Amino acid sequence: MTDMPDTTLTSDPSHDASGHPATDDAAGYYTPGSPLVDTKAPAGPIDERWQTRKFEARLVNPANRRKLSIIVVGTGLAGSSAAATLGEAGYVVKSFCYQDSPRRAHSIAAQGGINAAKNYKEDGDSVHRLFYDTVKGGDYRSRESNVYRLAEVSTNIIDQCVAQGVPFAREYGGLLDNRSFGGVQVSRTFYARGQTGQQLLIGAYQALERQVAAGTVTTYTRHEMLELIVVDGKARGIIARDMVTGAIETHLADVVVLASGGYGNVFYLSTNAMGCNVTAAWRAHRKGAYMANPCYTQIHPTCIPVSGSHQSKLTLMSESLRNDGRIWVPKNKADCAKDPREIPEEDRDYYLERIYPSFGNLVPRDIASRAAKYQCDDGRGVGPEVDGVRRGVYLDFADAIARLGRDAVEEKYGNLFDMYARITGEDPYVVPMRIYPAVHYVMGGLWVDYDLQSTIPGLFVTGEANFSDHGANRLGASALMQGLADGYFVLPHTIRDYLADGPFEKVAEDHPAVVEARKAVEGRIEHFLTVNGTRSVDSYHRELGNIMWEYCGMERTEDGLKKAIDLIRTLKDDFYRNVKVLGTADSLNQSLEKAGRVADFFELGELMCIDALNRRESCGGHFRAESQTEDGEALRHDDQFAYVAAWEFAGEVPILHKEDLVYTAIEMKQRSYK
Amino acid sequence: MRLTLKIWRQSDAAAAGAMHTYEVDDVSEDMSFLEMLDVLNEQLNAKGEEPIAFDSDCREGICGMCGLMINGEAHGPVTTTTCQLHMRTFSDGETITIEPWRSDAFPVLKDLVVDRGSFDRIIQQGGFISVNTGSAPEAHSVQVPKEAADRAFDVATCIGCGACVAACPNGSASLFMGAKITHLGELPQGQAERDIRVVNMVAQHDHEGFGGCTNIGECAAACPKEIPLDVISQLNRDLRTALRHGH
Ligand SMILES: Cc1cc2nc3c(=O)[nH]c(=O)nc-3n(C[C@H](O)[C@H](O)[C@H](O)COP(=O)(O)OP(=O)(O)OC[C@H]3O[C@@H](n4cnc5c(N)ncnc54)[C@H](O)[C@@H]3O)c2cc1C
Ligand code: SF4
Ligand code: FES
């Protein structure tokens, strides 16, 4: 995962040998739309754009802020930080989350760390290098102005968190410690043991609760946003369900911020928390917010494999394990069920070391993931058979233990080994670990401009819910950075330019748009509770997840994606006719909550497949089997696909708007890991 | 394996609850405790019986959302969260009793789901350092001795699950509160508000109906994050100091 030598792309692979342009794989599945442009990023040198925008964004007089109201959906890093900061500024803020406390948002689970261009190690890091690494890591599919700004404000995040009391790891001298993480050559990752997300979120949560006490923020926990209210083309509120009483509530405001996280759970099994969902974003999408690059999914190579059909979620093991563990599978299929310790050295295939001799076990996440899949598809996977296939590869520490001693390995990885032992019941000091890739993060999300505003005026989107900064692949420790950058340092500045037009006309609770939104929510709930079919919501979710994983997972093909779209449509129809949701609308009803989320996952899944079908190239986390080099490496087609695919909702046939990606501060390169 | 489960069912906060008995088979030892309940819920749903409501989110032991009294022990027999408890801890044919957290300050909302909003309200009263966004000094302007930083981290790992309260015969939240007081009190940044923080948090704690601490130690024994009992001594010391300072 060190930096790779670049080879500039010279040939033009979008045309076949006789010069024909490549075909339009998704023809018939979408309607071409007008191009899309981000009008908010100022022109000029890249390192001056954010200063310019901050200066140009109009101010709101402190006395007027009390008259302006903001809804923030989500209390993860992106939502808590935004709500707290906007509360401090004096706006009237309402904060929503589906958990019983804002502190439980999924950001809490992030382990590894947070990047910032502090250059405390004097190892040549800088804002420009962090910018460069992020654009390159994203395989040149992100917007350069946004990424530059992210790198620029990264340093403020660390200052803010330290002042809040976030207990980052420190050196003996009392200064902050850093480590190198996720494929870069500098040490710029700040961390709090393996619980960085938890500590950062608690910092933001405490800042939020402080504003609750100050009276600027009101929190609505166990509340789920089920619809966006759009009045005269502007976002003006949400419909939420009180998940305890079942009451359907109307919340009106001058502006709505979605910080509702990622949608990796469309795959059913992922490393995301059980409740992570797309509903807030999808409801906004249906009301006019474009969805950008939905197919960009990050699959993490080192997760604990599925142990049976009861599996409800997958657990990530830190990627740092690949620094010392060696990955292998048996050479002979007959050995797959054997005790690995009995398989002699010459019968083991250390396939990453064999195929990628210079990077070996440290190849990037997507390559390591795909390689594991190929071994298992080939029948050489290990561990329990689930649905007839063994899906696991060994991550072996025997050599590391022999070389460094057990104590040193324990010192480095002890907590991970313990976690593994607790979940699998096996001792990884003695028996090699088993790992398999799992869905981890989504780079796609609602389209936003430089101001983080969606295509619906007055609807802003922050954190994993937007698409903006990671292109086709996110670097380790950069999601936490983005969430906090958006919430603490970007949105509070850009949102004021929108709010400067206020005070806004009040929306009446009986406005037709409000009534329509409420009715839509009530209608859906009523439907789910009256179908009275035969299958549980979970069983549909699991089946949808299988389809997505099989055809829209690590490797995608034209035929597979078309098949997936058909399968999803059929399953969706069946879901609406045959799902069984018990209980009532006016009580705590977890099956009902899940039914709404799965319904939206169906529609999202379809769009992800269409997006993947359209993008006949391989980039970052998106691998189209039709677009690879002779060596099986991902192959981008910059002449055809250097754009953001922003999808407008239009029923079953969405409209595709393209935002061209233009790089002025960086040159596009094709990567190579051999 | 096959198990008999005795589970608390209660239709809403106002209703009276009762224990119900269920049989569940096909439990594999690789399942987590909550996956075992998922399996039971699938079976109930198929039979037309409303599934049992229980909380969970991360299922990785970090969000603090899950929490059940299992055979009378908060989070069950192993020092971990309910979601990280695996069925290999139990044996075939066993009977397991499952109840919600019991505390006046954590009212039951339905079945195994409780309201822990009182924890948030304690934090609102001072569980923070007052620093507005953008007003922070350069991170390296203050050095923090490694021991202090490590100790702050160790106690900042509290996940706010409430097991300490559920385990305490007095229903005290002193361990939870002590963890926060110690986390912020160890750091130079937390000194300015140290007195007022402890006074206000303790007042809110008592107002919420949590009980007083009589040093029984059940809380630390039940804590999945092994928050040590001495944070309560720290809490008491800080409170005495604050009172001496005239708060
Ligand atoms: C296991 C794991 C480890 C990770 N490790 C790292 C790491 O080391 N470094 C890194 O940079 N990134 C890491 N990531 C990624 C990172 O954690 C996430 O991308 C990031 O935390 C997302 O933050 P967020 O604020 O956008 O959303 P979240 O933290 O997911 O918060 C979403 C919020 O929205 C609310 N919400 C959602 N839908 C609704 C609705 N309909 N109504 C009301 N509320 C709703 C939820 O209640 C929640 O409060 C990791 C991810 C995982 C899964
Ligand atoms: S102190 Fe321990 S038991 Fe109490 S809330 Fe925190 S983590 Fe849970
Ligand atoms: S579900 Fe998050 S700690 Fe158990």
mmCIF file with all atom_site columns, C-alpha atoms in Angstrom, chain A residues 2 352-353 355-360 673-674:
data_model
loop_
_atom_site.group_PDB
_atom_site.id
_atom_site.type_symbol
_atom_site.label_atom_id
_atom_site.label_alt_id
_atom_site.label_comp_id
_atom_site.label_asym_id
_atom_site.label_entity_id
_atom_site.label_seq_id
_atom_site.pdbx_PDB_ins_code
_atom_site.Cartn_x
_atom_site.Cartn_y
_atom_site.Cartn_z
_atom_site.occupancy
_atom_site.B_iso_or_equiv
_atom_site.pdbx_formal_charge
_atom_site.auth_seq_id
_atom_site.auth_comp_id
_atom_site.auth_asym_id
_atom_site.auth_atom_id
_atom_site.pdbx_PDB_model_num
ATOM 1  C CA . THR A 1 2   ? 2.910  2.260   -0.534  1.00 0.00 ? 2   THR A CA 1
ATOM 2  C CA . LEU A 1 352 ? -0.666 -12.106 -3.556  1.00 0.00 ? 352 LEU A CA 1
ATOM 3  C CA . GLU A 1 353 ? 3.075  -12.530 -3.148  1.00 0.00 ? 353 GLU A CA 1
ATOM 4  C CA . ILE A 1 355 ? 1.029  -12.344 -8.519  1.00 0.00 ? 355 ILE A CA 1
ATOM 5  C CA . TYR A 1 356 ? 2.225  -9.010  -7.164  1.00 0.00 ? 356 TYR A CA 1
ATOM 6  C CA . PRO A 1 357 ? 5.825  -9.666  -6.158  1.00 0.00 ? 357 PRO A CA 1
ATOM 7  C CA . SER A 1 358 ? 6.688  -6.048  -5.408  1.00 0.00 ? 358 SER A CA 1
ATOM 8  C CA . PHE A 1 359 ? 3.712  -5.227  -3.194  1.00 0.00 ? 359 PHE A CA 1
ATOM 9  C CA . GLY A 1 360 ? 2.731  -8.696  -2.074  1.00 0.00 ? 360 GLY A CA 1
ATOM 10 C CA . TYR A 1 673 ? 0.844  -2.374  -8.849  1.00 0.00 ? 673 TYR A CA 1
ATOM 11 C CA . LYS A 1 674 ? 3.008  -5.019  -10.411 1.00 0.00 ? 674 LYS A CA 1
#
